[in-house]
């Protein structure tokens, strides 16, 4: 079978976006890494939140080989991927006022912690409320979003604001509105979204920056190893025991 022209075009588009965020967001990525490192060094906890497909990048940094053991998923029931039926309910929940406050109030997140909020558009009520309430509680908020949406769409939050307006640090994913990199004659809808590829890469880059910062301060980064290599389980057991009061997915 011959190579797919469209498949190659998608790789080109994704690589181009990765190069853009590497070059244009380097300072923001470093700042995010520093915020994560600060929390690790001072006894704080780390949380990641995303709704819908944005939850994929949040889940990707929780309890994984090569990841920070202290990164916890702040889950909102019904919004993590397609864990509800019908799947459209998850999208509807993103627009419910007050849900974020209820989740934060019942979570272990507190002042001095860091919350990474991932939302491609940053326009729905849930991520905006999450950022506003988290900052009111004294958390440092890092937003990973596409700033382009703030220029060409309207907010769905009562305040008329976007996620980026309520963050201490904003990392711009550069994803174009609509999240589809390709078009083709005979195909009516644009297709091939790259937001998951780029956002996951940004999350891993922030983790790398945090590990670098911690090492420079003489602190061993609390990283997990793969359980599929010899000694991995033993290593992870020691890390989880040392930081047990800051790791909530283990209880």
PDB file of C-alpha atoms in Angstrom:
ATOM      1  CA  UNK A   1       0.000   0.000   0.000  1.00  0.00           C
ATOM      2  CA  UNK A   2       1.343   3.447  -0.878  1.00  0.00           C
ATOM      3  CA  UNK A   3       1.985   6.081   1.751  1.00  0.00           C
ATOM      4  CA  UNK A   4      -0.855   8.346   2.810  1.00  0.00           C
ATOM      5  CA  UNK A   5      -0.418  11.958   1.743  1.00  0.00           C
ATOM      6  CA  UNK A   6      -2.851  13.180   4.376  1.00  0.00           C
ATOM      7  CA  UNK A   7      -1.150  11.224   7.155  1.00  0.00           C
ATOM      8  CA  UNK A   8       2.107  12.885   6.237  1.00  0.00           C
ATOM      9  CA  UNK A   9       0.452  16.298   6.214  1.00  0.00           C
ATOM     10  CA  UNK A  10      -0.849  15.714   9.730  1.00  0.00           C
ATOM     11  CA  UNK A  11       2.621  14.846  10.996  1.00  0.00           C
ATOM     12  CA  UNK A  12       3.971  17.988   9.353  1.00  0.00           C
ATOM     13  CA  UNK A  13       1.266  20.095  11.000  1.00  0.00           C
ATOM     14  CA  UNK A  14       1.843  18.549  14.424  1.00  0.00           C
ATOM     15  CA  UNK A  15       5.610  18.942  14.161  1.00  0.00           C
ATOM     16  CA  UNK A  16       5.154  22.565  13.137  1.00  0.00           C
ATOM     17  CA  UNK A  17       3.007  23.247  16.182  1.00  0.00           C
ATOM     18  CA  UNK A  18       5.467  21.513  18.476  1.00  0.00           C
ATOM     19  CA  UNK A  19       8.258  23.671  17.101  1.00  0.00           C
ATOM     20  CA  UNK A  20       6.162  26.802  17.642  1.00  0.00           C
ATOM     21  CA  UNK A  21       5.370  26.077  21.268  1.00  0.00           C
ATOM     22  CA  UNK A  22       8.983  25.070  21.914  1.00  0.00           C
ATOM     23  CA  UNK A  23      10.265  28.376  20.547  1.00  0.00           C
ATOM     24  CA  UNK A  24       7.471  30.799  21.480  1.00  0.00           C
ATOM     25  CA  UNK A  25       6.366  29.413  24.859  1.00  0.00           C
ATOM     26  CA  UNK A  26       9.762  28.572  26.341  1.00  0.00           C
ATOM     27  CA  UNK A  27       9.599  31.323  28.980  1.00  0.00           C
ATOM     28  CA  UNK A  28       6.075  30.333  30.063  1.00  0.00           C
ATOM     29  CA  UNK A  29       7.028  26.650  30.181  1.00  0.00           C
ATOM     30  CA  UNK A  30      10.027  27.517  32.367  1.00  0.00           C
ATOM     31  CA  UNK A  31       7.797  29.627  34.643  1.00  0.00           C
ATOM     32  CA  UNK A  32       5.319  26.756  34.945  1.00  0.00           C
ATOM     33  CA  UNK A  33       8.155  24.364  35.759  1.00  0.00           C
ATOM     34  CA  UNK A  34       9.390  26.743  38.427  1.00  0.00           C
ATOM     35  CA  UNK A  35       5.923  26.926  39.996  1.00  0.00           C
ATOM     36  CA  UNK A  36       5.710  23.141  40.118  1.00  0.00           C
ATOM     37  CA  UNK A  37       9.190  22.928  41.611  1.00  0.00           C
ATOM     38  CA  UNK A  38       8.329  25.553  44.233  1.00  0.00           C
ATOM     39  CA  UNK A  39       5.345  23.501  45.395  1.00  0.00           C
ATOM     40  CA  UNK A  40       7.366  20.293  45.551  1.00  0.00           C
ATOM     41  CA  UNK A  41      10.136  22.014  47.493  1.00  0.00           C
ATOM     42  CA  UNK A  42       7.854  23.721  50.011  1.00  0.00           C
ATOM     43  CA  UNK A  43       5.543  20.831  50.840  1.00  0.00           C
ATOM     44  CA  UNK A  44       2.749  21.724  48.422  1.00  0.00           C
ATOM     45  CA  UNK A  45       0.747  19.381  46.262  1.00  0.00           C
ATOM     46  CA  UNK A  46       0.221  19.292  42.501  1.00  0.00           C
ATOM     47  CA  UNK A  47      -3.089  18.880  40.689  1.00  0.00           C
ATOM     48  CA  UNK A  48      -4.136  18.713  37.048  1.00  0.00           C
ATOM     49  CA  UNK A  49      -7.616  19.246  35.643  1.00  0.00           C
ATOM     50  CA  UNK A  50      -9.136  19.015  32.199  1.00  0.00           C
ATOM     51  CA  UNK A  51     -12.633  18.320  30.894  1.00  0.00           C
ATOM     52  CA  UNK A  52     -13.534  16.312  27.819  1.00  0.00           C
ATOM     53  CA  UNK A  53     -10.565  15.633  25.574  1.00  0.00           C
ATOM     54  CA  UNK A  54      -8.538  18.139  27.585  1.00  0.00           C
ATOM     55  CA  UNK A  55      -8.653  15.571  30.384  1.00  0.00           C
ATOM     56  CA  UNK A  56      -6.404  13.287  28.338  1.00  0.00           C
ATOM     57  CA  UNK A  57      -3.387  15.552  28.799  1.00  0.00           C
ATOM     58  CA  UNK A  58      -4.188  15.896  32.505  1.00  0.00           C
ATOM     59  CA  UNK A  59      -4.393  12.135  32.972  1.00  0.00           C
ATOM     60  CA  UNK A  60      -1.147  11.706  31.052  1.00  0.00           C
ATOM     61  CA  UNK A  61       0.908  13.279  33.856  1.00  0.00           C
ATOM     62  CA  UNK A  62      -0.719  11.398  36.729  1.00  0.00           C
ATOM     63  CA  UNK A  63       0.778   8.130  38.068  1.00  0.00           C
ATOM     64  CA  UNK A  64       2.982   7.403  35.097  1.00  0.00           C
ATOM     65  CA  UNK A  65       6.534   6.329  34.376  1.00  0.00           C
ATOM     66  CA  UNK A  66       8.808   9.353  34.204  1.00  0.00           C
ATOM     67  CA  UNK A  67       6.201  11.605  35.796  1.00  0.00           C
ATOM     68  CA  UNK A  68       6.114  13.536  39.039  1.00  0.00           C
ATOM     69  CA  UNK A  69       4.639  11.302  41.720  1.00  0.00           C
ATOM     70  CA  UNK A  70       2.971  14.304  43.369  1.00  0.00           C
ATOM     71  CA  UNK A  71       0.765  15.133  40.366  1.00  0.00           C
ATOM     72  CA  UNK A  72      -2.845  14.301  41.244  1.00  0.00           C
ATOM     73  CA  UNK A  73      -5.871  14.329  38.955  1.00  0.00           C
ATOM     74  CA  UNK A  74      -8.565  16.759  40.081  1.00  0.00           C
ATOM     75  CA  UNK A  75     -11.505  14.891  38.646  1.00  0.00           C
ATOM     76  CA  UNK A  76     -14.965  16.318  38.079  1.00  0.00           C
ATOM     77  CA  UNK A  77     -17.413  13.400  37.761  1.00  0.00           C
ATOM     78  CA  UNK A  78     -18.928  13.194  34.314  1.00  0.00           C
ATOM     79  CA  UNK A  79     -16.334  15.377  32.592  1.00  0.00           C
ATOM     80  CA  UNK A  80     -13.306  13.084  32.397  1.00  0.00           C
ATOM     81  CA  UNK A  81     -13.309  11.890  28.804  1.00  0.00           C
ATOM     82  CA  UNK A  82     -16.342   9.850  27.829  1.00  0.00           C
ATOM     83  CA  UNK A  83     -17.066   8.286  31.195  1.00  0.00           C
ATOM     84  CA  UNK A  84     -20.770   9.139  31.047  1.00  0.00           C
ATOM     85  CA  UNK A  85     -23.595   8.190  28.716  1.00  0.00           C
ATOM     86  CA  UNK A  86     -24.577   9.947  26.622  1.00  0.00           C
ATOM     87  CA  UNK A  87     -21.147  11.448  25.964  1.00  0.00           C
ATOM     88  CA  UNK A  88     -22.790  14.802  25.239  1.00  0.00           C
ATOM     89  CA  UNK A  89     -23.611  15.093  28.943  1.00  0.00           C
ATOM     90  CA  UNK A  90     -19.917  15.710  29.621  1.00  0.00           C
ATOM     91  CA  UNK A  91     -19.971  18.739  27.331  1.00  0.00           C
ATOM     92  CA  UNK A  92     -23.108  20.017  29.039  1.00  0.00           C
ATOM     93  CA  UNK A  93     -21.511  19.721  32.482  1.00  0.00           C
ATOM     94  CA  UNK A  94     -18.684  22.007  31.372  1.00  0.00           C
ATOM     95  CA  UNK A  95     -21.236  24.808  31.205  1.00  0.00           C
ATOM     96  CA  UNK A  96     -22.744  24.316  34.664  1.00  0.00           C
ATOM     97  CA  UNK A  97     -22.132  27.214  37.059  1.00  0.00           C
ATOM     98  CA  UNK A  98     -21.006  26.328  40.573  1.00  0.00           C
ATOM     99  CA  UNK A  99     -19.705  22.849  39.804  1.00  0.00           C
ATOM    100  CA  UNK A 100     -16.051  23.850  40.088  1.00  0.00           C
ATOM    101  CA  UNK A 101     -16.527  25.403  43.528  1.00  0.00           C
ATOM    102  CA  UNK A 102     -18.191  22.254  44.831  1.00  0.00           C
ATOM    103  CA  UNK A 103     -15.368  20.068  43.505  1.00  0.00           C
ATOM    104  CA  UNK A 104     -12.622  22.268  44.958  1.00  0.00           C
ATOM    105  CA  UNK A 105     -14.339  22.554  48.326  1.00  0.00           C
ATOM    106  CA  UNK A 106     -14.462  18.773  48.649  1.00  0.00           C
ATOM    107  CA  UNK A 107     -10.930  18.208  47.338  1.00  0.00           C
ATOM    108  CA  UNK A 108      -7.660  18.198  49.312  1.00  0.00           C
ATOM    109  CA  UNK A 109      -6.372  21.210  47.330  1.00  0.00           C
ATOM    110  CA  UNK A 110      -5.360  24.114  49.553  1.00  0.00           C
ATOM    111  CA  UNK A 111      -3.253  27.267  49.661  1.00  0.00           C
ATOM    112  CA  UNK A 112       0.290  26.722  48.433  1.00  0.00           C
ATOM    113  CA  UNK A 113      -0.678  23.981  45.990  1.00  0.00           C
ATOM    114  CA  UNK A 114      -0.500  24.229  42.205  1.00  0.00           C
ATOM    115  CA  UNK A 115      -3.370  23.478  39.842  1.00  0.00           C
ATOM    116  CA  UNK A 116      -2.793  23.044  36.115  1.00  0.00           C
ATOM    117  CA  UNK A 117      -6.030  23.666  34.225  1.00  0.00           C
ATOM    118  CA  UNK A 118      -6.194  22.454  30.644  1.00  0.00           C
ATOM    119  CA  UNK A 119      -8.894  23.838  28.378  1.00  0.00           C
ATOM    120  CA  UNK A 120      -8.423  24.279  24.657  1.00  0.00           C
ATOM    121  CA  UNK A 121     -10.966  27.062  24.247  1.00  0.00           C
ATOM    122  CA  UNK A 122     -10.938  28.299  27.829  1.00  0.00           C
ATOM    123  CA  UNK A 123     -14.440  29.658  27.282  1.00  0.00           C
ATOM    124  CA  UNK A 124     -16.674  27.290  29.233  1.00  0.00           C
ATOM    125  CA  UNK A 125     -17.908  27.964  32.757  1.00  0.00           C
ATOM    126  CA  UNK A 126     -16.156  24.996  34.374  1.00  0.00           C
ATOM    127  CA  UNK A 127     -12.478  25.837  33.668  1.00  0.00           C
ATOM    128  CA  UNK A 128     -13.060  29.556  34.262  1.00  0.00           C
ATOM    129  CA  UNK A 129     -14.795  28.898  37.590  1.00  0.00           C
ATOM    130  CA  UNK A 130     -12.094  26.385  38.496  1.00  0.00           C
ATOM    131  CA  UNK A 131      -9.362  28.970  37.994  1.00  0.00           C
ATOM    132  CA  UNK A 132     -11.236  31.732  39.839  1.00  0.00           C
ATOM    133  CA  UNK A 133     -12.043  29.545  42.834  1.00  0.00           C
ATOM    134  CA  UNK A 134      -8.579  27.975  42.978  1.00  0.00           C
ATOM    135  CA  UNK A 135      -6.876  31.362  43.124  1.00  0.00           C
ATOM    136  CA  UNK A 136      -9.319  32.512  45.802  1.00  0.00           C
ATOM    137  CA  UNK A 137      -8.202  29.497  47.861  1.00  0.00           C
ATOM    138  CA  UNK A 138      -4.559  30.499  47.458  1.00  0.00           C
ATOM    139  CA  UNK A 139      -3.505  28.015  44.790  1.00  0.00           C
ATOM    140  CA  UNK A 140      -1.134  28.909  41.974  1.00  0.00           C
ATOM    141  CA  UNK A 141      -2.993  28.353  38.692  1.00  0.00           C
ATOM    142  CA  UNK A 142      -1.299  27.392  35.445  1.00  0.00           C
ATOM    143  CA  UNK A 143      -3.546  27.521  32.382  1.00  0.00           C
ATOM    144  CA  UNK A 144      -2.802  25.541  29.235  1.00  0.00           C
ATOM    145  CA  UNK A 145      -5.086  26.894  26.538  1.00  0.00           C
ATOM    146  CA  UNK A 146      -5.305  28.307  23.026  1.00  0.00           C
ATOM    147  CA  UNK A 147      -5.245  32.078  23.254  1.00  0.00           C
ATOM    148  CA  UNK A 148      -6.617  32.274  19.698  1.00  0.00           C
ATOM    149  CA  UNK A 149     -10.073  31.384  21.024  1.00  0.00           C
ATOM    150  CA  UNK A 150     -10.157  34.527  23.154  1.00  0.00           C
ATOM    151  CA  UNK A 151      -9.790  36.645  20.044  1.00  0.00           C
ATOM    152  CA  UNK A 152     -12.396  34.964  17.867  1.00  0.00           C
ATOM    153  CA  UNK A 153     -15.020  33.444  20.175  1.00  0.00           C
ATOM    154  CA  UNK A 154     -17.133  34.647  23.072  1.00  0.00           C
ATOM    155  CA  UNK A 155     -16.928  33.410  26.630  1.00  0.00           C
ATOM    156  CA  UNK A 156     -19.645  31.140  28.009  1.00  0.00           C
ATOM    157  CA  UNK A 157     -18.900  32.284  31.554  1.00  0.00           C
ATOM    158  CA  UNK A 158     -21.190  34.842  33.172  1.00  0.00           C
ATOM    159  CA  UNK A 159     -18.239  37.203  33.627  1.00  0.00           C
ATOM    160  CA  UNK A 160     -17.441  37.214  29.926  1.00  0.00           C
ATOM    161  CA  UNK A 161     -13.877  36.167  30.721  1.00  0.00           C
ATOM    162  CA  UNK A 162     -11.720  33.236  29.642  1.00  0.00           C
ATOM    163  CA  UNK A 163      -9.464  30.805  31.487  1.00  0.00           C
ATOM    164  CA  UNK A 164      -6.386  32.831  30.601  1.00  0.00           C
ATOM    165  CA  UNK A 165      -7.793  35.817  32.487  1.00  0.00           C
ATOM    166  CA  UNK A 166      -7.616  33.988  35.822  1.00  0.00           C
ATOM    167  CA  UNK A 167      -4.215  32.273  35.705  1.00  0.00           C
ATOM    168  CA  UNK A 168      -0.882  33.085  37.286  1.00  0.00           C
ATOM    169  CA  UNK A 169       0.869  31.543  34.280  1.00  0.00           C
ATOM    170  CA  UNK A 170      -0.589  30.928  30.805  1.00  0.00           C
ATOM    171  CA  UNK A 171       0.924  28.461  28.350  1.00  0.00           C
ATOM    172  CA  UNK A 172      -0.478  28.947  24.848  1.00  0.00           C
ATOM    173  CA  UNK A 173      -0.902  25.749  22.819  1.00  0.00           C
ATOM    174  CA  UNK A 174      -1.223  27.753  19.563  1.00  0.00           C
ATOM    175  CA  UNK A 175      -4.025  25.471  18.360  1.00  0.00           C
ATOM    176  CA  UNK A 176      -6.265  27.135  15.781  1.00  0.00           C
ATOM    177  CA  UNK A 177      -9.989  27.500  16.430  1.00  0.00           C
ATOM    178  CA  UNK A 178     -11.811  24.306  15.551  1.00  0.00           C
ATOM    179  CA  UNK A 179      -8.881  22.013  16.440  1.00  0.00           C
ATOM    180  CA  UNK A 180      -8.562  20.370  13.016  1.00  0.00           C
ATOM    181  CA  UNK A 181      -5.365  20.635  11.010  1.00  0.00           C
ATOM    182  CA  UNK A 182      -6.468  19.221   7.661  1.00  0.00           C
ATOM    183  CA  UNK A 183      -9.012  19.792   4.938  1.00  0.00           C
ATOM    184  CA  UNK A 184      -9.430  17.810   1.731  1.00  0.00           C
ATOM    185  CA  UNK A 185     -11.525  17.936  -1.398  1.00  0.00           C
ATOM    186  CA  UNK A 186     -14.563  15.731  -1.024  1.00  0.00           C
ATOM    187  CA  UNK A 187     -14.493  15.909   2.798  1.00  0.00           C
ATOM    188  CA  UNK A 188     -16.856  18.539   4.125  1.00  0.00           C
ATOM    189  CA  UNK A 189     -15.581  18.805   7.710  1.00  0.00           C
ATOM    190  CA  UNK A 190     -12.006  19.706   8.693  1.00  0.00           C
ATOM    191  CA  UNK A 191     -10.257  16.863  10.523  1.00  0.00           C
ATOM    192  CA  UNK A 192      -7.072  15.595  12.234  1.00  0.00           C
ATOM    193  CA  UNK A 193      -6.951  17.486  15.561  1.00  0.00           C
ATOM    194  CA  UNK A 194      -3.522  18.101  17.100  1.00  0.00           C
ATOM    195  CA  UNK A 195      -4.475  19.539  20.481  1.00  0.00           C
ATOM    196  CA  UNK A 196      -3.847  16.310  22.399  1.00  0.00           C
ATOM    197  CA  UNK A 197      -0.389  15.864  20.871  1.00  0.00           C
ATOM    198  CA  UNK A 198       0.648  19.441  21.574  1.00  0.00           C
ATOM    199  CA  UNK A 199      -0.946  19.799  25.011  1.00  0.00           C
ATOM    200  CA  UNK A 200       0.518  16.519  26.237  1.00  0.00           C
ATOM    201  CA  UNK A 201       3.923  17.637  24.998  1.00  0.00           C
ATOM    202  CA  UNK A 202       3.543  20.915  26.887  1.00  0.00           C
ATOM    203  CA  UNK A 203       2.671  19.054  30.078  1.00  0.00           C
ATOM    204  CA  UNK A 204       5.742  16.832  29.747  1.00  0.00           C
ATOM    205  CA  UNK A 205       7.919  19.857  28.979  1.00  0.00           C
ATOM    206  CA  UNK A 206       6.661  21.544  32.151  1.00  0.00           C
ATOM    207  CA  UNK A 207       7.471  18.387  34.111  1.00  0.00           C
ATOM    208  CA  UNK A 208      10.978  18.340  32.632  1.00  0.00           C
ATOM    209  CA  UNK A 209      11.451  21.998  33.549  1.00  0.00           C
ATOM    210  CA  UNK A 210      10.326  21.253  37.112  1.00  0.00           C
ATOM    211  CA  UNK A 211      12.744  18.340  37.422  1.00  0.00           C
ATOM    212  CA  UNK A 212      15.550  20.565  36.157  1.00  0.00           C
ATOM    213  CA  UNK A 213      14.689  23.309  38.652  1.00  0.00           C
ATOM    214  CA  UNK A 214      14.556  20.884  41.566  1.00  0.00           C
ATOM    215  CA  UNK A 215      17.910  19.377  40.648  1.00  0.00           C
ATOM    216  CA  UNK A 216      19.466  22.832  40.496  1.00  0.00           C
ATOM    217  CA  UNK A 217      18.204  23.395  44.057  1.00  0.00           C
ATOM    218  CA  UNK A 218      19.739  20.153  45.239  1.00  0.00           C
ATOM    219  CA  UNK A 219      16.389  18.370  45.559  1.00  0.00           C
ATOM    220  CA  UNK A 220      15.804  14.914  44.097  1.00  0.00           C
ATOM    221  CA  UNK A 221      12.696  15.179  41.871  1.00  0.00           C
ATOM    222  CA  UNK A 222       9.994  12.750  43.077  1.00  0.00           C
ATOM    223  CA  UNK A 223       9.743  10.868  39.790  1.00  0.00           C
ATOM    224  CA  UNK A 224       8.161   7.489  39.151  1.00  0.00           C
ATOM    225  CA  UNK A 225       9.813   4.695  37.205  1.00  0.00           C
ATOM    226  CA  UNK A 226       8.201   2.190  34.885  1.00  0.00           C
ATOM    227  CA  UNK A 227       6.781  -0.810  36.680  1.00  0.00           C
ATOM    228  CA  UNK A 228       7.830  -2.885  33.673  1.00  0.00           C
ATOM    229  CA  UNK A 229      11.566  -2.562  34.336  1.00  0.00           C
ATOM    230  CA  UNK A 230      13.464  -4.391  37.051  1.00  0.00           C
ATOM    231  CA  UNK A 231      13.360  -2.505  40.323  1.00  0.00           C
ATOM    232  CA  UNK A 232      10.594  -0.174  39.171  1.00  0.00           C
ATOM    233  CA  UNK A 233       7.986  -1.257  41.702  1.00  0.00           C
ATOM    234  CA  UNK A 234      10.459  -1.024  44.563  1.00  0.00           C
ATOM    235  CA  UNK A 235      11.534   2.469  43.487  1.00  0.00           C
ATOM    236  CA  UNK A 236       7.943   3.652  43.203  1.00  0.00           C
ATOM    237  CA  UNK A 237       7.083   2.174  46.582  1.00  0.00           C
ATOM    238  CA  UNK A 238       9.828   4.206  48.226  1.00  0.00           C
ATOM    239  CA  UNK A 239       8.755   7.422  46.481  1.00  0.00           C
ATOM    240  CA  UNK A 240       5.112   6.912  47.385  1.00  0.00           C
ATOM    241  CA  UNK A 241       5.962   6.141  50.984  1.00  0.00           C
ATOM    242  CA  UNK A 242       8.097   9.265  51.319  1.00  0.00           C
ATOM    243  CA  UNK A 243       5.428  11.541  49.814  1.00  0.00           C
ATOM    244  CA  UNK A 244       2.337   9.601  50.920  1.00  0.00           C
ATOM    245  CA  UNK A 245       0.639  12.650  52.459  1.00  0.00           C
ATOM    246  CA  UNK A 246       0.813  14.495  49.114  1.00  0.00           C
ATOM    247  CA  UNK A 247      -0.287  11.666  46.805  1.00  0.00           C
ATOM    248  CA  UNK A 248      -4.061  11.195  46.812  1.00  0.00           C
ATOM    249  CA  UNK A 249      -4.590   8.639  44.043  1.00  0.00           C
ATOM    250  CA  UNK A 250      -2.856   5.969  46.138  1.00  0.00           C
ATOM    251  CA  UNK A 251      -5.406   5.966  48.994  1.00  0.00           C
TER     252      UNK A 251
END
